Amino acid sequence: MTTTLTPAPAAPDVRRPHRKRRIRQGVREFLAPYAYISPFFVLFLIFGLFPLLFTFYISLFDWDPIGEHRFVGLDNFSELLDDPRFWGALRNTFSIWVLSTVPQLLLALGLAHLLNHARLRLAALFRMSVLVPYVTSVAATTIVFAQMFDRDYGMINWFLGLLGFDHIDFTASLWGSHIMIATMIAWRWTGYNTLLYLAALQAVPRELYEAAAADGAGGWKQFLHISIPSLRPIIAFTVVTSTIGGLQVFTEPLLANPVGGLTCGAARQCQTVTLYLYEQSFGQFHFGYGAAVGVALFVIVVAFSGLNYLLATRIRSERP
């Protein structure tokens, strides 16, 4: 008699569901950080990258907003290089930038050093009050400064009259309009840069200033040999951000000379690159040429951003 043994059924692999669960959990943990930051990239693609790429695309066309779109290649850029109005707007932009950026950063450095060392009652109030110009409406600021620089009734010309000088028509002269617009920009951004410098100075150990004072160094030497070296990275940052902002100035020249409109006067004495871009695109409906102006401005901004990277790298390598 032969007995046949039937093999026992294999036990189910209970590890497989657990393995699948671990894989799904690992995938979720891998994708979770990207899901959290995805809203920024989605908004950037819609409102940042797409308009930029579309501007490059339009700059290659003779773009009629209600008519045909004729491909012209690089003709718009060739015309731009020979356009004296563009070069005049670029000179105005750089002139206003120099007149506004240099005084505002120097004043911000001095104010930050003063607020960091002065023993003031209500010090926090004084430190926060420097932000009032920054939170004030640009339109309101421009209107007030336009009244102050008015030729007939402005406070600046009234003061010049007391000193025996003739009244200056700031909006009609080249340097007068540049000084007026640069003053508006400097007034608005000085407080913002002051707080950046002040935050960096408060990270500097007090012992350095106390040791310098014990060695006989006065406030000016402490400022030159302690404060400035400690602020080199943030100074590089503010220089570049002020430059990028100055290259895109638009509201101040537009509202400072409302009679001049988009040309900012009959002689285009204060028309900036962004004003010229707006004039070509929405004033004369030359969208292709206006896009070419925008591309040129983008290249200039990128060039200064590259300069920022090189400057910051060099400053970082020189730090002790």
Short mmCIF file of C-alpha atoms in Angstrom, two decimals:
data_model
loop_
_atom_site.label_atom_id
_atom_site.label_comp_id
_atom_site.label_asym_id
_atom_site.label_seq_id
_atom_site.Cartn_x
_atom_site.Cartn_y
_atom_site.Cartn_z
CA MET A 1 0.00 0.00 0.00
CA THR A 2 1.43 3.27 -1.15
CA THR A 3 0.68 6.55 0.66
CA THR A 4 0.74 9.77 -1.41
CA LEU A 5 1.70 12.89 0.50
CA THR A 6 0.05 16.09 -0.69
CA PRO A 7 2.38 19.11 -0.26
CA ALA A 8 1.10 21.77 2.08
CA PRO A 9 0.02 25.01 0.41
CA ALA A 10 2.63 27.77 0.47
CA ALA A 11 2.14 30.36 3.15
CA PRO A 12 1.10 33.79 1.79
CA ASP A 13 3.86 36.36 1.61
CA VAL A 14 2.72 38.79 4.28
CA ARG A 15 5.71 41.05 3.58
CA ARG A 16 4.49 42.14 0.14
CA PRO A 17 1.65 44.46 1.32
CA HIS A 18 4.04 46.03 3.82
CA ARG A 19 6.64 46.55 1.06
CA LYS A 20 4.07 48.25 -1.19
CA ARG A 21 2.97 50.44 1.69
CA ARG A 22 6.54 51.48 2.38
CA ILE A 23 7.10 52.28 -1.29
CA ARG A 24 3.96 54.44 -1.44
CA GLN A 25 4.97 56.22 1.77
CA GLY A 26 8.45 56.82 0.39
CA VAL A 27 7.04 58.30 -2.82
CA ARG A 28 4.74 60.60 -0.82
CA GLU A 29 7.63 61.75 1.38
CA PHE A 30 9.73 62.39 -1.72
CA LEU A 31 7.03 64.43 -3.49
CA ALA A 32 5.69 66.31 -0.44
CA PRO A 33 8.36 69.08 -0.37
CA TYR A 34 7.90 69.72 -4.09
CA ALA A 35 4.13 69.90 -3.65
CA TYR A 36 4.57 72.52 -0.91
CA ILE A 37 6.70 74.79 -3.10
CA SER A 38 4.84 74.11 -6.35
CA PRO A 39 2.44 77.12 -6.01
CA PHE A 40 5.39 79.49 -6.33
CA PHE A 41 6.67 77.80 -9.48
CA VAL A 42 3.19 77.62 -11.01
CA LEU A 43 2.66 81.36 -10.42
CA PHE A 44 6.17 82.10 -11.69
CA LEU A 45 5.55 80.14 -14.89
CA ILE A 46 2.25 81.95 -15.51
CA PHE A 47 3.16 85.51 -14.50
CA GLY A 48 6.95 85.49 -14.84
CA LEU A 49 8.45 83.08 -17.34
CA PHE A 50 5.62 83.07 -19.90
CA PRO A 51 5.44 86.90 -20.25
CA LEU A 52 9.23 87.00 -20.54
CA LEU A 53 9.35 84.38 -23.30
CA PHE A 54 6.38 85.98 -25.05
CA THR A 55 8.18 89.34 -25.00
CA PHE A 56 11.17 87.74 -26.73
CA TYR A 57 8.79 86.25 -29.28
CA ILE A 58 6.98 89.54 -30.01
CA SER A 59 10.30 91.38 -30.41
CA LEU A 60 10.89 89.38 -33.61
CA PHE A 61 7.69 90.67 -35.24
CA ASP A 62 6.13 93.83 -36.54
CA TRP A 63 3.24 93.20 -34.17
CA ASP A 64 -0.06 94.92 -34.88
CA PRO A 65 -2.43 94.31 -31.94
CA ILE A 66 -5.51 94.25 -34.21
CA GLY A 67 -3.88 93.33 -37.52
CA GLU A 68 -1.28 91.02 -38.97
CA HIS A 69 1.94 89.93 -37.28
CA ARG A 70 4.80 90.15 -39.75
CA PHE A 71 8.05 88.38 -38.91
CA VAL A 72 11.00 90.80 -39.16
CA GLY A 73 13.72 88.88 -37.32
CA LEU A 74 16.26 91.18 -35.67
CA ASP A 75 15.15 94.33 -37.50
CA ASN A 76 13.63 95.79 -34.33
CA PHE A 77 16.98 95.47 -32.54
CA SER A 78 18.84 97.01 -35.48
CA GLU A 79 16.47 99.95 -35.39
CA LEU A 80 16.90 100.18 -31.61
CA LEU A 81 20.67 100.53 -31.89
CA ASP A 82 20.24 103.49 -34.26
CA ASP A 83 17.44 105.13 -32.29
CA PRO A 84 18.65 108.34 -30.55
CA ARG A 85 15.48 108.43 -28.44
CA PHE A 86 16.37 105.06 -26.86
CA TRP A 87 19.93 106.14 -26.09
CA GLY A 88 18.63 109.40 -24.65
CA ALA A 89 16.24 107.48 -22.41
CA LEU A 90 19.09 105.20 -21.35
CA ARG A 91 21.27 108.19 -20.45
CA ASN A 92 18.43 109.70 -18.44
CA THR A 93 17.92 106.40 -16.62
CA PHE A 94 21.57 106.08 -15.63
CA SER A 95 21.77 109.75 -14.63
CA ILE A 96 18.76 109.43 -12.33
CA TRP A 97 20.17 106.18 -10.95
CA VAL A 98 23.51 107.77 -10.00
CA LEU A 99 21.88 110.85 -8.48
CA SER A 100 19.50 108.74 -6.40
CA THR A 101 21.54 105.67 -5.45
CA VAL A 102 24.79 107.22 -4.22
CA PRO A 103 23.21 109.75 -1.77
CA GLN A 104 20.61 107.29 -0.48
CA LEU A 105 23.13 104.55 0.33
CA LEU A 106 25.57 106.96 1.98
CA LEU A 107 22.78 108.49 4.05
CA ALA A 108 21.45 105.04 4.95
CA LEU A 109 24.92 104.01 6.17
CA GLY A 110 25.18 107.08 8.38
CA LEU A 111 21.68 106.68 9.81
CA ALA A 112 22.21 102.99 10.51
CA HIS A 113 25.47 103.69 12.34
CA LEU A 114 23.81 106.46 14.35
CA LEU A 115 20.77 104.36 15.29
CA ASN A 116 23.02 101.47 16.26
CA HIS A 117 25.08 103.51 18.70
CA ALA A 118 22.92 106.39 19.88
CA ARG A 119 21.31 106.00 23.29
CA LEU A 120 17.85 107.21 22.39
CA ARG A 121 14.62 107.01 24.31
CA LEU A 122 11.97 105.29 22.20
CA ALA A 123 14.76 103.92 20.02
CA ALA A 124 12.43 101.34 18.46
CA LEU A 125 10.08 104.15 17.41
CA PHE A 126 12.89 106.02 15.69
CA ARG A 127 14.06 102.85 13.96
CA MET A 128 10.61 102.03 12.63
CA SER A 129 9.85 105.63 11.62
CA VAL A 130 12.46 105.45 8.86
CA LEU A 131 10.12 103.04 7.06
CA VAL A 132 7.34 105.63 6.75
CA PRO A 133 8.53 106.87 3.32
CA TYR A 134 8.72 103.28 2.08
CA VAL A 135 5.10 102.48 2.96
CA THR A 136 3.81 105.79 1.59
CA SER A 137 2.08 105.68 -1.78
CA VAL A 138 4.42 106.43 -4.68
CA ALA A 139 1.77 108.59 -6.33
CA ALA A 140 1.25 110.64 -3.16
CA THR A 141 5.00 111.07 -2.72
CA THR A 142 5.47 112.18 -6.32
CA ILE A 143 2.63 114.71 -6.15
CA VAL A 144 4.01 116.26 -2.93
CA PHE A 145 7.55 116.52 -4.30
CA ALA A 146 6.26 117.97 -7.58
CA GLN A 147 4.60 120.73 -5.55
CA MET A 148 7.78 121.31 -3.55
CA PHE A 149 9.81 121.73 -6.75
CA ASP A 150 7.20 123.86 -8.51
CA ARG A 151 8.66 126.82 -10.40
CA ASP A 152 6.31 129.51 -9.06
CA TYR A 153 5.04 128.33 -5.66
CA GLY A 154 7.37 125.52 -4.64
CA MET A 155 9.24 125.58 -1.34
CA ILE A 156 12.60 124.87 -3.01
CA ASN A 157 12.34 127.89 -5.30
CA TRP A 158 11.08 130.01 -2.42
CA PHE A 159 14.23 129.13 -0.49
CA LEU A 160 16.40 129.83 -3.54
CA GLY A 161 14.70 133.22 -3.84
CA LEU A 162 15.64 134.05 -0.25
CA LEU A 163 19.26 133.34 -1.16
CA GLY A 164 19.06 135.66 -4.16
CA PHE A 165 18.90 133.01 -6.90
CA ASP A 166 16.43 132.95 -9.78
CA HIS A 167 13.64 130.38 -9.78
CA ILE A 168 14.40 127.12 -11.55
CA ASP A 169 11.89 125.30 -13.73
CA PHE A 170 12.84 121.82 -12.56
CA THR A 171 10.39 119.96 -14.80
CA ALA A 172 11.60 121.73 -17.97
CA SER A 173 15.37 121.41 -17.48
CA LEU A 174 17.47 118.29 -17.91
CA TRP A 175 19.41 118.29 -14.66
CA GLY A 176 16.60 119.91 -12.72
CA SER A 177 14.17 117.13 -13.59
CA HIS A 178 16.79 114.47 -12.84
CA ILE A 179 17.53 115.98 -9.42
CA MET A 180 13.82 116.21 -8.62
CA ILE A 181 13.13 112.56 -9.54
CA ALA A 182 16.30 111.33 -7.82
CA THR A 183 15.27 113.14 -4.64
CA MET A 184 11.91 111.36 -4.67
CA ILE A 185 13.56 107.96 -5.11
CA ALA A 186 16.20 108.61 -2.44
CA TRP A 187 13.58 109.80 0.05
CA ARG A 188 11.51 106.67 -0.46
CA TRP A 189 14.26 104.04 -0.29
CA THR A 190 16.72 105.48 2.24
CA GLY A 191 14.77 104.14 5.23
CA TYR A 192 14.50 100.66 3.73
CA ASN A 193 18.26 100.43 3.19
CA THR A 194 18.86 101.90 6.65
CA LEU A 195 17.00 99.00 8.27
CA LEU A 196 19.01 96.48 6.22
CA TYR A 197 22.27 98.06 7.37
CA LEU A 198 21.02 98.36 10.95
CA ALA A 199 20.09 94.67 11.09
CA ALA A 200 23.59 93.75 9.89
CA LEU A 201 25.26 96.12 12.38
CA GLN A 202 23.34 94.66 15.30
CA ALA A 203 24.93 91.30 14.52
CA VAL A 204 28.41 92.78 15.04
CA PRO A 205 29.69 91.98 18.58
CA ARG A 206 29.67 95.01 20.86
CA GLU A 207 33.04 93.92 22.22
CA LEU A 208 34.69 95.05 18.97
CA TYR A 209 33.48 98.63 19.44
CA GLU A 210 34.34 98.59 23.15
CA ALA A 211 37.85 97.35 22.41
CA ALA A 212 38.30 99.98 19.71
CA ALA A 213 37.10 102.70 22.08
CA ALA A 214 39.50 101.46 24.75
CA ASP A 215 42.34 101.77 22.21
CA GLY A 216 41.38 105.38 21.56
CA ALA A 217 39.46 104.96 18.29
CA GLY A 218 36.73 107.53 17.87
CA GLY A 219 33.35 107.11 16.24
CA TRP A 220 34.63 107.87 12.75
CA LYS A 221 37.44 105.30 12.93
CA GLN A 222 35.03 102.72 14.35
CA PHE A 223 32.71 103.41 11.45
CA LEU A 224 35.49 103.00 8.86
CA HIS A 225 37.32 100.02 10.32
CA ILE A 226 34.51 98.02 11.98
CA SER A 227 31.12 99.00 10.57
CA ILE A 228 32.02 99.23 6.89
CA PRO A 229 33.97 95.91 6.71
CA SER A 230 31.11 94.17 8.50
CA LEU A 231 28.60 95.59 6.03
CA ARG A 232 30.45 94.73 2.81
CA PRO A 233 28.13 91.87 1.74
CA ILE A 234 24.93 93.81 2.47
CA ILE A 235 26.37 96.92 0.79
CA ALA A 236 26.96 94.87 -2.36
CA PHE A 237 23.39 93.59 -2.15
CA THR A 238 21.84 97.05 -1.74
CA VAL A 239 23.96 98.52 -4.54
CA VAL A 240 22.71 95.93 -7.00
CA THR A 241 19.07 95.98 -5.87
CA SER A 242 19.09 99.78 -6.03
CA THR A 243 20.59 99.58 -9.50
CA ILE A 244 17.99 97.12 -10.75
CA GLY A 245 15.20 99.23 -9.26
CA GLY A 246 16.71 102.41 -10.69
CA LEU A 247 16.85 100.91 -14.18
CA GLN A 248 13.11 100.22 -14.00
CA VAL A 249 11.94 103.56 -12.59
CA PHE A 250 8.59 104.46 -14.11
CA THR A 251 6.04 106.08 -11.80
CA GLU A 252 8.15 108.98 -10.56
CA PRO A 253 9.03 110.50 -13.97
CA LEU A 254 5.52 109.83 -15.26
CA LEU A 255 3.81 111.74 -12.43
CA ALA A 256 6.54 114.32 -11.86
CA ASN A 257 5.80 115.95 -15.23
CA PRO A 258 2.14 115.14 -16.02
CA VAL A 259 2.05 117.79 -18.74
CA GLY A 260 4.86 116.05 -20.59
CA GLY A 261 3.06 112.72 -20.58
CA LEU A 262 4.96 109.64 -21.69
CA THR A 263 7.78 111.71 -23.16
CA CYS A 264 8.30 113.51 -19.82
CA GLY A 265 8.60 116.85 -21.60
CA ALA A 266 8.98 118.18 -25.11
CA ALA A 267 12.74 117.50 -25.07
CA ARG A 268 12.33 114.07 -23.41
CA GLN A 269 14.54 115.43 -20.65
CA CYS A 270 13.42 112.91 -18.01
CA GLN A 271 12.07 110.02 -20.08
CA THR A 272 13.44 106.72 -18.78
CA VAL A 273 13.76 103.40 -20.62
CA THR A 274 10.56 102.03 -19.09
CA LEU A 275 8.67 105.19 -20.08
CA TYR A 276 9.99 104.86 -23.62
CA LEU A 277 8.95 101.20 -23.66
CA TYR A 278 5.44 102.14 -22.54
CA GLU A 279 5.25 104.96 -25.10
CA GLN A 280 6.18 102.66 -27.98
CA SER A 281 3.94 99.79 -26.88
CA PHE A 282 0.79 101.48 -25.59
CA GLY A 283 1.21 105.02 -26.87
CA GLN A 284 2.06 104.30 -30.52
CA PHE A 285 1.08 100.59 -30.55
CA HIS A 286 4.47 99.44 -31.85
CA PHE A 287 4.38 96.30 -29.76
CA GLY A 288 7.25 94.57 -31.56
CA TYR A 289 9.57 97.53 -31.12
CA GLY A 290 8.43 98.04 -27.52
CA ALA A 291 9.18 94.38 -26.83
CA ALA A 292 12.67 94.89 -28.26
CA VAL A 293 13.18 97.76 -25.79
CA GLY A 294 12.05 95.43 -23.01
CA VAL A 295 14.49 92.74 -24.11
CA ALA A 296 17.32 95.30 -24.14
CA LEU A 297 16.39 96.37 -20.62
CA PHE A 298 16.31 92.72 -19.55
CA VAL A 299 19.85 92.19 -20.89
CA ILE A 300 21.08 95.23 -18.97
CA VAL A 301 19.48 93.98 -15.74
CA VAL A 302 20.99 90.52 -16.22
CA ALA A 303 24.40 92.11 -16.78
CA PHE A 304 24.15 93.93 -13.45
CA SER A 305 22.96 90.73 -11.76
CA GLY A 306 26.07 88.98 -13.07
CA LEU A 307 28.15 91.86 -11.75
CA ASN A 308 26.44 91.36 -8.39
CA TYR A 309 27.43 87.69 -8.36
CA LEU A 310 31.06 88.45 -9.18
CA LEU A 311 31.22 91.26 -6.63
CA ALA A 312 29.62 89.18 -3.87
CA THR A 313 31.95 86.26 -4.60
CA ARG A 314 35.01 88.48 -4.43
CA ILE A 315 33.84 90.12 -1.20
CA ARG A 316 33.15 86.72 0.34
CA SER A 317 36.63 85.49 -0.57
CA GLU A 318 38.27 88.60 0.96
CA ARG A 319 36.52 88.27 4.31
CA PRO A 320 38.83 87.12 7.10
#
